[in-house]
Amino acid sequence: MYSPSAPKLSEPWPERAVLCFFREQIAALVERGAARRVGQFTVEMGGHGIYITEDSAGERVALFHPTVGAPSAVHHLERAIAGGVRSLVVCGGTGALVELAVGHVVVPSGAIRDEGTSFHYAPPGASIDADPDVVDALAGLLAEQSVPHAVGLTWTTDAPFRETPAMVATRRDQGCLLVEMEASALLAAARFRGAKLGLLLYAGDDLSGKKWDLRNWTASDARAKLLPLAIEATGRF
């Protein structure tokens, strides 16, 4: 059996980590001295930097961009867990399948498995549940901070340009609020490795109408607000 190895860092891996899809927000933390680069993933996987930041209590938290897509994101997750990480929060943007304002935060309670990676980590099935204790912890943190949010299913797909109107309607009927490309695989892999993982996602582009509306979602101020919450959240479960 093959086993992942952790990238070597200039200091020990923390037990907590944030997988953040907002490259510019990671850079902003570094620029103001709130995160320091301690290593990187292999060049073959994109060479993404690995950083250490701290929560409000001064506890260390690893921070890195996991890259887009289930196989690559799980590869990065596996290597972080191999380093000793046990509590992980994912923060990212998603497509809204229902009417949600840009930036509205959603805590996935589970994910529809329309990708291939999760089936290497969990028995076959249409969906995978998030750990309810983790979901409660994340929702509780958002409530404490008076952040409007929803809890519900997300649809994880490998093919974003095949999110057809008919498929969107089907997933919405199944209770999905969002669509993205990594959640079900990350949940399955973390569970397989005995780590706890939760997700804080925001509604970005809109797929709830007849036409795809980008809504300039990558410029949302939700990105700057969500990363600090994710860092704090790693200490809640």
Short mmCIF file of C-alpha atoms in Angstrom, two decimals:
data_model
loop_
_atom_site.label_atom_id
_atom_site.label_comp_id
_atom_site.label_asym_id
_atom_site.label_seq_id
_atom_site.Cartn_x
_atom_site.Cartn_y
_atom_site.Cartn_z
CA MET A 1 0.00 0.00 0.00
CA TYR A 2 1.31 3.42 -0.92
CA SER A 3 1.39 6.05 1.84
CA PRO A 4 1.57 9.84 1.42
CA SER A 5 4.43 11.80 2.88
CA ALA A 6 4.24 15.33 4.20
CA PRO A 7 6.22 18.19 2.67
CA LYS A 8 9.11 19.14 4.94
CA LEU A 9 8.58 22.48 6.62
CA SER A 10 10.96 24.84 8.38
CA GLU A 11 8.95 24.20 11.56
CA PRO A 12 6.67 21.34 12.68
CA TRP A 13 3.26 20.92 11.08
CA PRO A 14 0.42 22.16 13.32
CA GLU A 15 -2.53 19.87 14.06
CA ARG A 16 -4.88 22.42 12.45
CA ALA A 17 -5.07 23.67 8.87
CA VAL A 18 -7.13 25.82 6.53
CA LEU A 19 -7.45 24.90 2.87
CA CYS A 20 -8.14 28.30 1.32
CA PHE A 21 -9.08 28.84 -2.32
CA PHE A 22 -8.48 32.60 -2.08
CA ARG A 23 -4.91 33.10 -3.21
CA GLU A 24 -5.11 36.88 -2.80
CA GLN A 25 -6.25 36.57 0.82
CA ILE A 26 -3.32 34.30 1.67
CA ALA A 27 -1.02 36.87 0.05
CA ALA A 28 -2.65 39.65 2.07
CA LEU A 29 -1.92 37.82 5.34
CA VAL A 30 1.70 37.38 4.32
CA GLU A 31 2.03 41.02 3.29
CA ARG A 32 0.89 42.29 6.68
CA GLY A 33 3.05 39.82 8.57
CA ALA A 34 0.19 37.62 9.80
CA ALA A 35 1.41 34.50 7.97
CA ARG A 36 4.85 33.16 7.17
CA ARG A 37 5.91 30.78 4.43
CA VAL A 38 7.37 27.56 5.84
CA GLY A 39 7.46 25.28 2.80
CA GLN A 40 5.74 24.31 -0.41
CA PHE A 41 4.12 21.42 -2.22
CA THR A 42 5.92 19.80 -5.14
CA VAL A 43 6.32 21.72 -8.36
CA GLU A 44 4.56 18.89 -10.20
CA MET A 45 1.43 19.68 -8.14
CA GLY A 46 1.73 23.42 -8.73
CA GLY A 47 4.29 24.34 -6.08
CA HIS A 48 1.75 26.05 -3.82
CA GLY A 49 3.21 27.62 -0.73
CA ILE A 50 2.53 26.35 2.77
CA TYR A 51 2.14 29.01 5.45
CA ILE A 52 1.71 29.21 9.19
CA THR A 53 -0.67 31.74 10.68
CA GLU A 54 -2.24 32.04 14.13
CA ASP A 55 -5.76 32.22 15.50
CA SER A 56 -6.91 34.86 18.01
CA ALA A 57 -5.46 32.79 20.86
CA GLY A 58 -2.03 32.59 19.25
CA GLU A 59 -2.36 28.94 18.26
CA ARG A 60 -0.61 27.91 15.05
CA VAL A 61 -2.65 26.98 11.98
CA ALA A 62 -1.28 25.78 8.63
CA LEU A 63 -2.63 27.55 5.56
CA PHE A 64 -2.42 26.62 1.89
CA HIS A 65 -4.28 26.69 -1.42
CA PRO A 66 -5.30 23.09 -2.25
CA THR A 67 -5.77 23.75 -6.01
CA VAL A 68 -9.04 23.33 -7.89
CA GLY A 69 -10.55 19.91 -8.56
CA ALA A 70 -11.15 16.86 -6.38
CA PRO A 71 -8.07 14.73 -7.25
CA SER A 72 -5.59 17.55 -6.76
CA ALA A 73 -7.27 18.94 -3.64
CA VAL A 74 -7.29 15.50 -2.02
CA HIS A 75 -3.63 15.02 -2.91
CA HIS A 76 -2.80 18.17 -0.94
CA LEU A 77 -5.12 17.11 1.90
CA GLU A 78 -3.46 13.70 2.13
CA ARG A 79 -0.02 15.21 2.47
CA ALA A 80 -1.13 17.66 5.16
CA ILE A 81 -2.73 14.86 7.16
CA ALA A 82 0.49 12.87 6.77
CA GLY A 83 2.19 15.81 8.50
CA GLY A 84 -0.04 15.42 11.54
CA VAL A 85 -2.94 17.74 10.71
CA ARG A 86 -6.17 16.50 12.28
CA SER A 87 -8.58 19.43 12.16
CA LEU A 88 -9.23 21.10 8.81
CA VAL A 89 -11.52 23.79 7.47
CA VAL A 90 -12.01 24.48 3.78
CA CYS A 91 -13.00 27.98 2.69
CA GLY A 92 -13.97 28.75 -0.88
CA GLY A 93 -16.48 30.18 -3.31
CA THR A 94 -19.18 28.24 -5.09
CA GLY A 95 -22.02 28.44 -7.57
CA ALA A 96 -25.45 29.15 -6.09
CA LEU A 97 -28.23 26.79 -7.19
CA VAL A 98 -30.90 28.70 -5.26
CA GLU A 99 -31.41 32.39 -4.70
CA LEU A 100 -28.55 33.39 -2.41
CA ALA A 101 -26.93 36.81 -2.35
CA VAL A 102 -23.29 37.00 -3.41
CA GLY A 103 -21.20 36.32 -0.32
CA HIS A 104 -23.89 34.47 1.62
CA VAL A 105 -22.15 31.78 3.68
CA VAL A 106 -23.19 28.14 3.59
CA VAL A 107 -22.00 25.32 5.84
CA PRO A 108 -22.40 22.08 3.88
CA SER A 109 -24.12 19.33 5.83
CA GLY A 110 -23.16 16.87 3.10
CA ALA A 111 -22.38 16.59 -0.59
CA ILE A 112 -23.74 14.83 -3.66
CA ARG A 113 -20.90 12.73 -5.08
CA ASP A 114 -20.70 13.58 -8.78
CA GLU A 115 -16.91 13.17 -8.91
CA GLY A 116 -14.61 10.17 -8.95
CA THR A 117 -12.14 10.66 -6.14
CA SER A 118 -14.45 10.01 -3.18
CA PHE A 119 -15.18 6.49 -4.43
CA HIS A 120 -11.57 5.54 -3.68
CA TYR A 121 -12.10 6.53 -0.03
CA ALA A 122 -15.70 5.63 0.81
CA PRO A 123 -18.14 2.90 -0.23
CA PRO A 124 -20.33 3.66 -3.26
CA GLY A 125 -23.24 5.99 -2.57
CA ALA A 126 -24.99 9.02 -3.95
CA SER A 127 -23.90 11.35 -1.18
CA ILE A 128 -21.67 11.74 1.84
CA ASP A 129 -22.54 13.46 5.11
CA ALA A 130 -20.33 15.94 6.89
CA ASP A 131 -19.61 15.25 10.56
CA PRO A 132 -22.66 16.75 12.34
CA ASP A 133 -20.53 17.91 15.28
CA VAL A 134 -18.28 19.82 12.88
CA VAL A 135 -21.29 21.33 11.10
CA ASP A 136 -22.73 22.44 14.44
CA ALA A 137 -19.40 23.95 15.48
CA LEU A 138 -19.07 25.95 12.27
CA ALA A 139 -22.68 27.12 12.35
CA GLY A 140 -22.26 28.06 15.99
CA LEU A 141 -19.21 30.20 15.23
CA LEU A 142 -21.07 32.01 12.45
CA ALA A 143 -24.02 32.65 14.77
CA GLU A 144 -21.68 34.04 17.45
CA GLN A 145 -20.21 36.42 14.88
CA SER A 146 -23.68 37.38 13.57
CA VAL A 147 -22.83 36.10 10.09
CA PRO A 148 -25.95 35.24 8.05
CA HIS A 149 -25.63 31.68 6.85
CA ALA A 150 -27.42 28.55 5.71
CA VAL A 151 -26.77 24.86 6.30
CA GLY A 152 -27.47 22.39 3.49
CA LEU A 153 -26.20 20.13 0.76
CA THR A 154 -23.67 20.93 -1.93
CA TRP A 155 -23.20 19.24 -5.30
CA THR A 156 -19.61 18.25 -6.12
CA THR A 157 -18.92 17.83 -9.82
CA ASP A 158 -15.86 17.15 -11.97
CA ALA A 159 -17.29 19.01 -14.96
CA PRO A 160 -18.26 22.64 -14.30
CA PHE A 161 -19.16 23.26 -17.94
CA ARG A 162 -21.66 20.40 -17.83
CA GLU A 163 -23.78 22.01 -15.12
CA THR A 164 -26.75 21.97 -17.49
CA PRO A 165 -30.10 23.58 -16.58
CA ALA A 166 -31.67 20.12 -16.32
CA MET A 167 -28.93 18.89 -13.97
CA VAL A 168 -29.11 22.05 -11.88
CA ALA A 169 -32.85 21.48 -11.49
CA THR A 170 -32.26 17.87 -10.47
CA ARG A 171 -29.68 18.78 -7.86
CA ARG A 172 -31.86 21.57 -6.53
CA ASP A 173 -34.72 19.09 -6.15
CA GLN A 174 -32.33 16.91 -4.14
CA GLY A 175 -31.81 19.80 -1.74
CA CYS A 176 -28.52 21.21 -2.99
CA LEU A 177 -27.86 24.88 -2.35
CA LEU A 178 -24.45 25.06 -4.03
CA VAL A 179 -22.21 23.48 -6.63
CA GLU A 180 -18.41 23.15 -6.42
CA MET A 181 -15.65 20.68 -7.29
CA GLU A 182 -14.05 19.31 -4.12
CA ALA A 183 -16.32 18.93 -1.08
CA SER A 184 -17.46 15.31 -1.33
CA ALA A 185 -13.94 14.08 -2.07
CA LEU A 186 -12.36 16.07 0.77
CA LEU A 187 -14.99 14.83 3.22
CA ALA A 188 -14.44 11.21 2.17
CA ALA A 189 -10.65 11.39 2.27
CA ALA A 190 -10.53 13.15 5.64
CA ARG A 191 -12.85 10.58 7.18
CA PHE A 192 -10.81 7.73 5.71
CA ARG A 193 -7.67 9.15 7.32
CA GLY A 194 -9.31 9.81 10.68
CA ALA A 195 -9.22 13.61 10.44
CA LYS A 196 -12.09 16.05 10.97
CA LEU A 197 -13.00 18.41 8.15
CA GLY A 198 -15.64 21.08 7.70
CA LEU A 199 -16.39 23.63 5.00
CA LEU A 200 -17.21 27.33 5.00
CA LEU A 201 -18.33 28.28 1.49
CA TYR A 202 -19.86 31.40 0.05
CA ALA A 203 -22.36 31.84 -2.78
CA GLY A 204 -20.55 33.23 -5.79
CA ASP A 205 -21.82 32.94 -9.35
CA ASP A 206 -25.51 32.24 -9.81
CA LEU A 207 -26.92 29.18 -11.58
CA SER A 208 -30.43 29.49 -10.17
CA GLY A 209 -31.90 31.33 -13.16
CA LYS A 210 -32.20 30.67 -16.88
CA LYS A 211 -28.78 32.14 -17.56
CA TRP A 212 -25.43 31.74 -15.81
CA ASP A 213 -24.61 34.96 -13.97
CA LEU A 214 -20.98 35.39 -12.87
CA ARG A 215 -21.94 38.31 -10.56
CA ASN A 216 -18.25 39.33 -10.37
CA TRP A 217 -18.06 36.78 -7.59
CA THR A 218 -14.28 36.65 -7.22
CA ALA A 219 -14.32 40.30 -6.10
CA SER A 220 -16.69 39.64 -3.19
CA ASP A 221 -15.64 41.01 0.20
CA ALA A 222 -16.83 37.67 1.63
CA ARG A 223 -13.39 36.30 0.81
CA ALA A 224 -11.61 38.61 3.25
CA LYS A 225 -14.20 37.88 5.94
CA LEU A 226 -14.33 34.11 5.49
CA LEU A 227 -10.63 33.28 5.86
CA PRO A 228 -10.29 34.64 9.44
CA LEU A 229 -13.44 32.73 10.39
CA ALA A 230 -11.99 29.54 8.92
CA ILE A 231 -8.77 30.01 10.89
CA GLU A 232 -10.73 30.39 14.13
CA ALA A 233 -13.01 27.48 13.23
CA THR A 234 -10.15 24.98 13.15
CA GLY A 235 -10.05 25.20 16.93
CA ARG A 236 -13.75 24.51 17.43
CA PHE A 237 -13.75 20.73 16.82
#
